[in-house]
Short mmCIF file of C-alpha atoms and ligand atoms in Angstrom, two decimals:
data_model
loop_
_atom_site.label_atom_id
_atom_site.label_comp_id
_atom_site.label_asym_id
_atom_site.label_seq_id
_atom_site.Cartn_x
_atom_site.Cartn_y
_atom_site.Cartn_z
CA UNK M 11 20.18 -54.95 62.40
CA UNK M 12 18.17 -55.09 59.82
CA UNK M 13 14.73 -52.94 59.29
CA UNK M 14 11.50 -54.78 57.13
CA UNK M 15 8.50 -53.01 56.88
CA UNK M 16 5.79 -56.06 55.73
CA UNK M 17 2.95 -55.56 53.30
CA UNK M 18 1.00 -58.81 53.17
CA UNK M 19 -1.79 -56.65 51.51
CA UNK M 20 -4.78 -59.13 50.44
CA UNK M 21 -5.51 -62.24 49.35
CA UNK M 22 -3.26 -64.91 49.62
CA UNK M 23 -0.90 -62.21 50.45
CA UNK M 24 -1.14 -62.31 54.25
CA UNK M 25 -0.12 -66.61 53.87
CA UNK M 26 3.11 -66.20 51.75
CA UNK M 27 4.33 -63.00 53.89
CA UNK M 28 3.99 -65.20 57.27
CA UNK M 29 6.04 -68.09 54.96
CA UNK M 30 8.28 -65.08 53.85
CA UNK M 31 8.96 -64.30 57.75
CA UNK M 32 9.62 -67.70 59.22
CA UNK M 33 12.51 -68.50 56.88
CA UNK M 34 13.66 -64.56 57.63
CA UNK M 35 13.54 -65.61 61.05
CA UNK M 36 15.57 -68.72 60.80
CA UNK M 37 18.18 -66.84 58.74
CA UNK M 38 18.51 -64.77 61.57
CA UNK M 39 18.74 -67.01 64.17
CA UNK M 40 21.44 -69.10 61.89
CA UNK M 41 23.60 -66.21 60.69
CA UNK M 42 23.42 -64.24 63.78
CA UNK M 43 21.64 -61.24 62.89
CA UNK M 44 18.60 -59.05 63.86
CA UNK M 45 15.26 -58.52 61.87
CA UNK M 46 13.03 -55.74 62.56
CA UNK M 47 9.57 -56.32 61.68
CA UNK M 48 6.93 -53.50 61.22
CA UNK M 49 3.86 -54.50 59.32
CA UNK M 50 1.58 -52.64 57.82
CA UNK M 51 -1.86 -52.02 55.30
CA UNK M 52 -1.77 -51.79 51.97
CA UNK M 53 -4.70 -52.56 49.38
CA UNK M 54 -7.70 -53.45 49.69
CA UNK M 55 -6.71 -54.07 53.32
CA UNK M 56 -6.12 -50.21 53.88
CA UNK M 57 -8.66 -48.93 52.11
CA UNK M 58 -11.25 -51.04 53.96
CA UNK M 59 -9.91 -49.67 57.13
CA UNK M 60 -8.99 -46.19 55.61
CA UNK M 61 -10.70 -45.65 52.49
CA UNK M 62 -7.26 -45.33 51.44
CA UNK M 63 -4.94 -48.52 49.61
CA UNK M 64 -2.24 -46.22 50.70
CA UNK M 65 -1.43 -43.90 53.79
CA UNK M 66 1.14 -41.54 54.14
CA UNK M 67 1.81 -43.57 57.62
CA UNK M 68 2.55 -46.14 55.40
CA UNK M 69 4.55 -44.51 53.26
CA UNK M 70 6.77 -43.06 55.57
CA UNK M 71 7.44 -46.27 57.29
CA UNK M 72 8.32 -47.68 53.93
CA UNK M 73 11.11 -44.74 53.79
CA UNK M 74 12.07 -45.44 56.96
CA UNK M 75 12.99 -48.85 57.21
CA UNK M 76 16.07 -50.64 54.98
CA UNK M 77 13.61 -52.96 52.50
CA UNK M 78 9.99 -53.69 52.31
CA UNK M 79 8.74 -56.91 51.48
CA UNK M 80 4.61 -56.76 50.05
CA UNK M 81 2.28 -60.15 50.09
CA UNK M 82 -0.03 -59.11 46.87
CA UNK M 83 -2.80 -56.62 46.86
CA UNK M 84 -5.80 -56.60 45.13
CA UNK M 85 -9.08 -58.67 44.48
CA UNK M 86 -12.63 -58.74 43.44
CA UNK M 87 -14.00 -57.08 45.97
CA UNK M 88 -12.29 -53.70 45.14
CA UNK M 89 -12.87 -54.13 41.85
CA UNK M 90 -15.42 -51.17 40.44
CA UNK M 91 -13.68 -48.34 42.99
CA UNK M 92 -12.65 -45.33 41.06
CA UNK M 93 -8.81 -45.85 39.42
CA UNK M 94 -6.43 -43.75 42.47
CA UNK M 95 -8.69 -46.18 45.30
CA UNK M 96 -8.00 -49.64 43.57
CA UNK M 97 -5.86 -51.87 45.26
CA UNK M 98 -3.13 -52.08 42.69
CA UNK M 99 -3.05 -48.02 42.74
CA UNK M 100 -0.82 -48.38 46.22
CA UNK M 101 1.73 -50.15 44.57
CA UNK M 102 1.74 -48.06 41.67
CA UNK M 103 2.41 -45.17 44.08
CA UNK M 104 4.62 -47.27 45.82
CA UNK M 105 6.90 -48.23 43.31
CA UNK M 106 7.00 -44.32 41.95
CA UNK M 107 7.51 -43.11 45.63
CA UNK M 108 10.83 -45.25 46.41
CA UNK M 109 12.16 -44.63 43.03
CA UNK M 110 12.09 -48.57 42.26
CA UNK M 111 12.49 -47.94 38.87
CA UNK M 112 14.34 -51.69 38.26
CA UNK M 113 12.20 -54.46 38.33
CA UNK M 114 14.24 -57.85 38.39
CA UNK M 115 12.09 -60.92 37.83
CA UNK M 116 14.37 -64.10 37.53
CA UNK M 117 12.74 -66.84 35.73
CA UNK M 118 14.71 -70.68 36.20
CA UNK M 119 13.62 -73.77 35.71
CA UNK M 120 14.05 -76.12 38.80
CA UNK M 121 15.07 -79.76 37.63
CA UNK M 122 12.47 -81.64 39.32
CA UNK M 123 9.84 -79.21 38.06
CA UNK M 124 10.86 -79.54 34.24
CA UNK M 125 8.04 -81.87 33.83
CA UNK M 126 5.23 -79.48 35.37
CA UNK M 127 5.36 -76.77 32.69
CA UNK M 128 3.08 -76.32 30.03
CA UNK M 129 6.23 -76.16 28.02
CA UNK M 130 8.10 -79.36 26.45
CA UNK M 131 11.40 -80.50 28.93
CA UNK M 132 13.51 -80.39 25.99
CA UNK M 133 12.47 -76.30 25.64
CA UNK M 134 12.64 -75.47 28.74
CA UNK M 135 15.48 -77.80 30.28
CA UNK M 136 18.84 -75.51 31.40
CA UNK M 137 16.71 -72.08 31.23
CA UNK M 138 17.93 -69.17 33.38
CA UNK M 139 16.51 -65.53 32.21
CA UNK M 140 16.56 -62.92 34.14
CA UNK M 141 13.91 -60.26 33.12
CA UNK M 142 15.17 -56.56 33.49
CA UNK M 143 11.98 -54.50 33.47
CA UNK M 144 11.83 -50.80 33.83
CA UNK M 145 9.12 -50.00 36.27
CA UNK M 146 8.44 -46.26 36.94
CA UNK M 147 7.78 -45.02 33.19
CA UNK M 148 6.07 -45.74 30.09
CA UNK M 149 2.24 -45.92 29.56
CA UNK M 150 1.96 -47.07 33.44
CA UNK M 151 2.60 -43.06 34.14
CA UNK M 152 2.98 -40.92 31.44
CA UNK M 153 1.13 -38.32 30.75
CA UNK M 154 -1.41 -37.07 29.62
CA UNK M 155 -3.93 -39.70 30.33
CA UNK M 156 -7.66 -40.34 30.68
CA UNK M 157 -10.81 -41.44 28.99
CA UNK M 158 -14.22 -39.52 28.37
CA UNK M 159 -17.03 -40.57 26.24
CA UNK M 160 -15.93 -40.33 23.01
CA UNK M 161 -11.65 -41.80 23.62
CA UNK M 162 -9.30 -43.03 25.97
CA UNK M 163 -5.79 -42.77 26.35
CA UNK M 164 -2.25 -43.18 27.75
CA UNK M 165 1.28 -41.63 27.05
CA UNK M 166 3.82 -44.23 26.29
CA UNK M 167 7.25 -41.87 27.03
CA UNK M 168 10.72 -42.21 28.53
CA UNK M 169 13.10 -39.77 29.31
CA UNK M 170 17.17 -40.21 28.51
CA UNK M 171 17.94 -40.68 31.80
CA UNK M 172 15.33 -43.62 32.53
CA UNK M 173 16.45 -45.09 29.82
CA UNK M 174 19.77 -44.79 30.60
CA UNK M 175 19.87 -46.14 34.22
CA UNK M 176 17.69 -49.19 33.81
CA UNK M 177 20.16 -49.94 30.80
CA UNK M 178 23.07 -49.60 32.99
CA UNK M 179 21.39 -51.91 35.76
CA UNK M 180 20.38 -54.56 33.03
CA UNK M 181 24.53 -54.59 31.60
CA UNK M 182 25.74 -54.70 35.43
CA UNK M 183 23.34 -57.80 36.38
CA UNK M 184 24.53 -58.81 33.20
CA UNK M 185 28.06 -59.00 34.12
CA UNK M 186 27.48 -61.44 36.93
CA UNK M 187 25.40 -63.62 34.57
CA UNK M 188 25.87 -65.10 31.18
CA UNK M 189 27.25 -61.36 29.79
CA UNK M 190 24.14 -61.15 27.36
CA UNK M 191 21.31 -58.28 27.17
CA UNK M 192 18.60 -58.56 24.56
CA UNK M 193 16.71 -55.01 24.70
CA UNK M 194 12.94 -55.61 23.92
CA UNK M 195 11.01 -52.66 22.09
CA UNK M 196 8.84 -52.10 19.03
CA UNK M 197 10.76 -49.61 17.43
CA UNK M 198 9.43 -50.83 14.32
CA UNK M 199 6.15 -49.03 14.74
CA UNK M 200 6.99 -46.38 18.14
CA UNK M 201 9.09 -43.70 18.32
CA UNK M 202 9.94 -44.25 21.86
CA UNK M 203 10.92 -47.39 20.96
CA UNK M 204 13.55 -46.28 18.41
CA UNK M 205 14.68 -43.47 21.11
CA UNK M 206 15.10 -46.62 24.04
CA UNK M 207 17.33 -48.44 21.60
CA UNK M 208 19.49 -45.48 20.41
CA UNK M 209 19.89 -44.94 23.96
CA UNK M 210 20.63 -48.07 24.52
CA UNK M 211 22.83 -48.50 22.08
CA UNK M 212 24.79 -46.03 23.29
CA UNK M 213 25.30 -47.13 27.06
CA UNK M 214 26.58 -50.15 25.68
CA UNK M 215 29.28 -48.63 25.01
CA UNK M 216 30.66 -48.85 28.39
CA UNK M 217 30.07 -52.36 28.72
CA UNK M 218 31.36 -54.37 25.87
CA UNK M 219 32.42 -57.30 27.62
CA UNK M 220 28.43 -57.54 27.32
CA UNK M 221 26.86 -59.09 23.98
CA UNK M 222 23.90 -56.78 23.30
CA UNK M 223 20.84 -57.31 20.58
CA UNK M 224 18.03 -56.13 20.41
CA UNK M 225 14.60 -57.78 19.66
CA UNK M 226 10.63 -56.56 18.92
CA UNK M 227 8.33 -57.39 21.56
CA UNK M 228 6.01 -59.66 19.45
CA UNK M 229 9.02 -62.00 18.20
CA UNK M 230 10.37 -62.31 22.05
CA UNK M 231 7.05 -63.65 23.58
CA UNK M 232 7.15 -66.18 20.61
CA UNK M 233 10.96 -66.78 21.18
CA UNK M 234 10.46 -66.81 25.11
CA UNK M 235 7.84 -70.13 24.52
CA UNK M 236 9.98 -71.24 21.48
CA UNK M 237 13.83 -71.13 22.51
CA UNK M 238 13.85 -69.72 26.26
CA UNK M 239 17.97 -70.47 26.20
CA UNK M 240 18.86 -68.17 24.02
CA UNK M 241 18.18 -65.30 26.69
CA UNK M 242 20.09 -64.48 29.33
CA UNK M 243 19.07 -61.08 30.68
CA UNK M 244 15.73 -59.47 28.90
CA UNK M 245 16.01 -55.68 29.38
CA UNK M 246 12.91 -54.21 28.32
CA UNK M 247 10.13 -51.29 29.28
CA UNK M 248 7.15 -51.56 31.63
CA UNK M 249 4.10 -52.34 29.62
CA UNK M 250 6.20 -55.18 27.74
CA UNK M 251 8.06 -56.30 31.18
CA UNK M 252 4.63 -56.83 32.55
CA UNK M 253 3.75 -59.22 29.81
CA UNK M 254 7.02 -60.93 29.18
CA UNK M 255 7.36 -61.49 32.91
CA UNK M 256 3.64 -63.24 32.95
CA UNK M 257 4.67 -64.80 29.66
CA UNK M 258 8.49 -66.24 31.52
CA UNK M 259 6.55 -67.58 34.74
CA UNK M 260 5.30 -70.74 32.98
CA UNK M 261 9.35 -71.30 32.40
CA UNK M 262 8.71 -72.33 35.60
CA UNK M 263 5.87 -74.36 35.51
CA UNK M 264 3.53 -71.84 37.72
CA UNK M 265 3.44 -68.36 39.04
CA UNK M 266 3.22 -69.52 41.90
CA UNK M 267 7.28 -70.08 41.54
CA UNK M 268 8.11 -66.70 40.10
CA UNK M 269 10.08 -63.90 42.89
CA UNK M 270 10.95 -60.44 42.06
CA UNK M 271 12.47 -57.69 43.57
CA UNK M 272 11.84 -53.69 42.48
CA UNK M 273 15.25 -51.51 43.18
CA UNK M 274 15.80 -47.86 43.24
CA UNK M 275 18.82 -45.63 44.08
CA UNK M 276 17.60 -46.02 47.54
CA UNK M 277 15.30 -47.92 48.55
CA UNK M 278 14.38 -51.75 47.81
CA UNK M 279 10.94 -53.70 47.52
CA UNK M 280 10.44 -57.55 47.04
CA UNK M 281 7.42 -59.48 46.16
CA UNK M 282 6.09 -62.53 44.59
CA UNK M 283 4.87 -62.22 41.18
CA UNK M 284 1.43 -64.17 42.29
CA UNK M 285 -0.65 -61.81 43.11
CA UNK M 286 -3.53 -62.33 45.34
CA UNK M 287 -5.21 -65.15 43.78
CA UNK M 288 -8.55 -64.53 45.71
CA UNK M 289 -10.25 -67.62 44.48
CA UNK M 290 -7.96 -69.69 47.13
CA UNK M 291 -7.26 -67.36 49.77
CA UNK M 292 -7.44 -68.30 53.60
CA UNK M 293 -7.14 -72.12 52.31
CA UNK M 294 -3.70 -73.15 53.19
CA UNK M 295 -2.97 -73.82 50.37
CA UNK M 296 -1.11 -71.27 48.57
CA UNK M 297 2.28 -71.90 46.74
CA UNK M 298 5.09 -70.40 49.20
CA UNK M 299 7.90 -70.62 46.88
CA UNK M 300 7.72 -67.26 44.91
CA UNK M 301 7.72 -65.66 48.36
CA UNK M 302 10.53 -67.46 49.88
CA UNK M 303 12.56 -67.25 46.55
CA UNK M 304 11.70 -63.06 47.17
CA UNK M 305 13.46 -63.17 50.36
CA UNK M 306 16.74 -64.65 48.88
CA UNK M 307 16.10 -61.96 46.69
CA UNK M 308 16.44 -59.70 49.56
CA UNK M 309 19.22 -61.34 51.18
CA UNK M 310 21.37 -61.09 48.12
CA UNK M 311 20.04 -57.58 46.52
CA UNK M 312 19.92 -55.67 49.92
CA UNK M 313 21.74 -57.26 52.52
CA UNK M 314 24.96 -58.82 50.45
CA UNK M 315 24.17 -62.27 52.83
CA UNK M 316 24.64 -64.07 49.39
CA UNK M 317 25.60 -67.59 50.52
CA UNK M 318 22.29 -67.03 52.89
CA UNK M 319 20.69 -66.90 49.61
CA UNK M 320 21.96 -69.61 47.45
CA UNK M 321 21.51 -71.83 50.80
CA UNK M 322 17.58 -70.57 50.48
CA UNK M 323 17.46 -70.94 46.97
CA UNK M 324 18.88 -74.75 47.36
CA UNK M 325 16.63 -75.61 49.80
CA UNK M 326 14.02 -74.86 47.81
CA UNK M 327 15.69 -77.31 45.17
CA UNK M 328 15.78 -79.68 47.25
CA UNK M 329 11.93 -79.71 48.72
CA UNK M 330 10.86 -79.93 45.24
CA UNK M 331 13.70 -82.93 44.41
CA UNK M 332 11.78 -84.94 47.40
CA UNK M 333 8.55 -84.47 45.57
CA UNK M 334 6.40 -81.82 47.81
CA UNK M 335 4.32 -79.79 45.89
CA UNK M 336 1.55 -77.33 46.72
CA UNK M 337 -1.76 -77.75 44.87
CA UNK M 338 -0.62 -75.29 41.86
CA UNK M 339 2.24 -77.54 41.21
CA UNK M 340 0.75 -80.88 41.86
CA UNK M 341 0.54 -83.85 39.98
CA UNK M 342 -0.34 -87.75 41.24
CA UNK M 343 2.35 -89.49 43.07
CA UNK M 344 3.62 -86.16 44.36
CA UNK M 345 3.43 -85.14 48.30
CA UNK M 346 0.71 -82.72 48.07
CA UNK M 347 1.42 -80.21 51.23
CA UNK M 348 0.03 -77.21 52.68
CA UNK M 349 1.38 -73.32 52.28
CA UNK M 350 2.68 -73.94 56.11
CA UNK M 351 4.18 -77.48 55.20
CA UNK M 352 5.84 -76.39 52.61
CA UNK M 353 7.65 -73.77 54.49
CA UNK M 354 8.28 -76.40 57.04
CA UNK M 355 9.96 -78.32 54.85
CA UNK M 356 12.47 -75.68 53.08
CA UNK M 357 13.00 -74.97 56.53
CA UNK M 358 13.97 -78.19 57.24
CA UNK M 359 16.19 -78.40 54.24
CA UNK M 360 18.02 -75.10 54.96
CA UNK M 361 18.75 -76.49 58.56
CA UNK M 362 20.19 -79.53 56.81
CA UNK M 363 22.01 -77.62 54.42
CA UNK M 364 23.00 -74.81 57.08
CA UNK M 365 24.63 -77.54 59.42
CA UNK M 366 26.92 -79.21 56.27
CA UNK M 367 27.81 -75.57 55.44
CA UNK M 368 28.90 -75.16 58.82
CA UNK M 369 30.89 -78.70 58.99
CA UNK M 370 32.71 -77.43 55.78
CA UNK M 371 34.00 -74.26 57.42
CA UNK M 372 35.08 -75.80 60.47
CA UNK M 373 36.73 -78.00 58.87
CA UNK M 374 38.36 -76.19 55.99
C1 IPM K 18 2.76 -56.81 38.18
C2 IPM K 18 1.29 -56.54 38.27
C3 IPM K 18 1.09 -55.03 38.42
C4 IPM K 18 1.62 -54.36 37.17
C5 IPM K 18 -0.34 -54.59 38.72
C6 IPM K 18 -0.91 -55.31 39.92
C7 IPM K 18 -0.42 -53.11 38.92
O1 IPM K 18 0.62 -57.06 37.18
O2 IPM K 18 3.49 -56.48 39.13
O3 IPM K 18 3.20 -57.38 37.18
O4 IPM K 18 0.91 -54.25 36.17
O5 IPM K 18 2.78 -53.94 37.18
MN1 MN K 19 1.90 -58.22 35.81
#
């Protein structure tokens, strides 16, 4: 048995988690296993209840169960609180409290999407990165910080170890990919920049059967909307993993598509990229795909039930092949469908696909 703490936070959060559930649920039932659900506040959620986006309840269930999985948090409404009471602040504290200090966002292009992107087919056809982003350090926590009347600032610094272990993490996911890490920094201009690549540099070193080079920020978001093949796995610091990753989604034609999952030593968070997208929450009509493509995220990061996850990640394939499309990914002539109908429907497929699997087995 497995333990889940939920998180479905605000916005459209609450409609993708209940997506994320129902195919957990069927994955249960299929492969024979148990799900333990707890779910919880976070956000603006909690601190409407709690003046709080976080509780130490929360917290400790977090620690307590195997994985959490979080909706989105945040939204206009929260807005003007001070910093530590904004909704993102909880998963800020979140991520630093587990130790998730690996943030994996995988961005592919789905065949029958290649024609939704902003981005020309040609561009974007065969692209599989996998974005490595450090996600406990940098200018997102370093210290000191702060702002008075007269300046404002942040402390962009790593340590050797950080370094070090989200290096080792990017080379290892690496090694079950297309063996090639391009490090991101700006150690043209930043000293911590030139220390993360030395440092890199170095724990290469124990994995050359992995191509490594390394790349300045401002020429990879031109070369992630120019030649998107050339990367395999991007291994690169917080502030420029948040802007990459945003930068990577449209590889996919819409946010909406983009999973990730945040991995410590110990314990394991997964969430759509998304975000809370206020301006259609409660409609129905959010995209659950980023969500569901989270949870094969889980399967395959924290519970090793990796054919579970390529049969989740097919079925999604194969939805999208038959032409249903939520409203962010919509175009005429497509089956326009609802957040629940488009569950419904990878469901369906994964039942489908579940049942062949099965034949194949039995049969073998
Ligand atoms: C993300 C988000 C967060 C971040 C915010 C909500 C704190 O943009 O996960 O990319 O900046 O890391
Ligand atoms: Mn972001």
């Amino acid at each position: 048995m497995f333990s889940i703490t939920l998180l479905p936070g605000d916005g459209i959060g609450p409609e993708v988690t209940s997506a994320a559930v129902k195919v957990l649920k069927t994955v249960a039932e299929k492969f024979n296993i148990e799900f333990n659900f707890k779910t919880e506040l976070i956000g603006g959620a909690s601190y409407d209840k709690y003046s709080t986006p976080l509780t130490d309840e929360v917290l400790s269930q977090c620690y307590s169960s195997d994985v959490v999985f979080l909706g989105a948090v945040g939204g206009p409404k929260w807005e003007n609180l001070p910093h530590h009471l904004k909704p993102e602040a909880a998963l800020l504290k979140l991520r630093k409290a587990l130790g998730l200090y690996a943030n994996l966002r995988p961005a592919k292009i789905y065949n029958s999407m290649l024609s939704y992107s902003s981005l020309k087919e040609e561009v974007l056809k065969g692209t599989d990165v996998l974005i490595v982003r450090e996600l406990t350090g940098d200018a997102y926590f370093g210290e000191p910080r702060g702002y008075d009347e007269q300046k404002g600032f942040n402390t962009m610094i790593y340590t050797k170890e950080e370094v070090e272990r989200i290096a080792r993490k990017a080379f290892e996911l690496a090694r079950f990919r297309n063996k090639k890490v391009t490090s991101v920094d700006k150690a043209n201009v930043l000293e911590v920049s030139q220390f993360w690549r030395k440092v890199v540099i170095d724990v290469h070193k124990d994995y050359q059967d992995v191509e490594l080079n390394h790349m300045y920020v401002d020429n990879a978001a031109m070369q992630i909307v120019r030649y998107p093949k050339q990367f395999d796995v991007i291994l690169t610091s917080n502030l420029f993993g948040d802007i990459l990753s945003d930068i990577a989604a449209m590889i996919t034609g819409s946010l909406g598509m983009l999973p990730s999952a945040s991995l410590g030593s110990k314990y394991a968070l997964y969430e759509p990229v998304h975000g809370s997208a206020p301006d259609i929450a409660g409609k129905g009509i959010a995209n659950p795909i980023a969500a569901i493509s989270s949870v094969a995220m889980m399967l395959k990061y924290s519970f090793q039930m990796d054919k579970a996850a390529e049969l989740i990640e097919n079925s999604i394939e194969n939805t999208l092949t038959k032409g249903y499309r939520t409203k962010d990914i919509y175009k005429e002539g497509d089956k326009l469908v609802s957040t629940d109908e488009m569950t419904d429907k990878i469901i369906e497929e994964f039942d489908k696909l579940f049942a062949k699997e099965a034949i194949n087995v039995f049969t073998l």
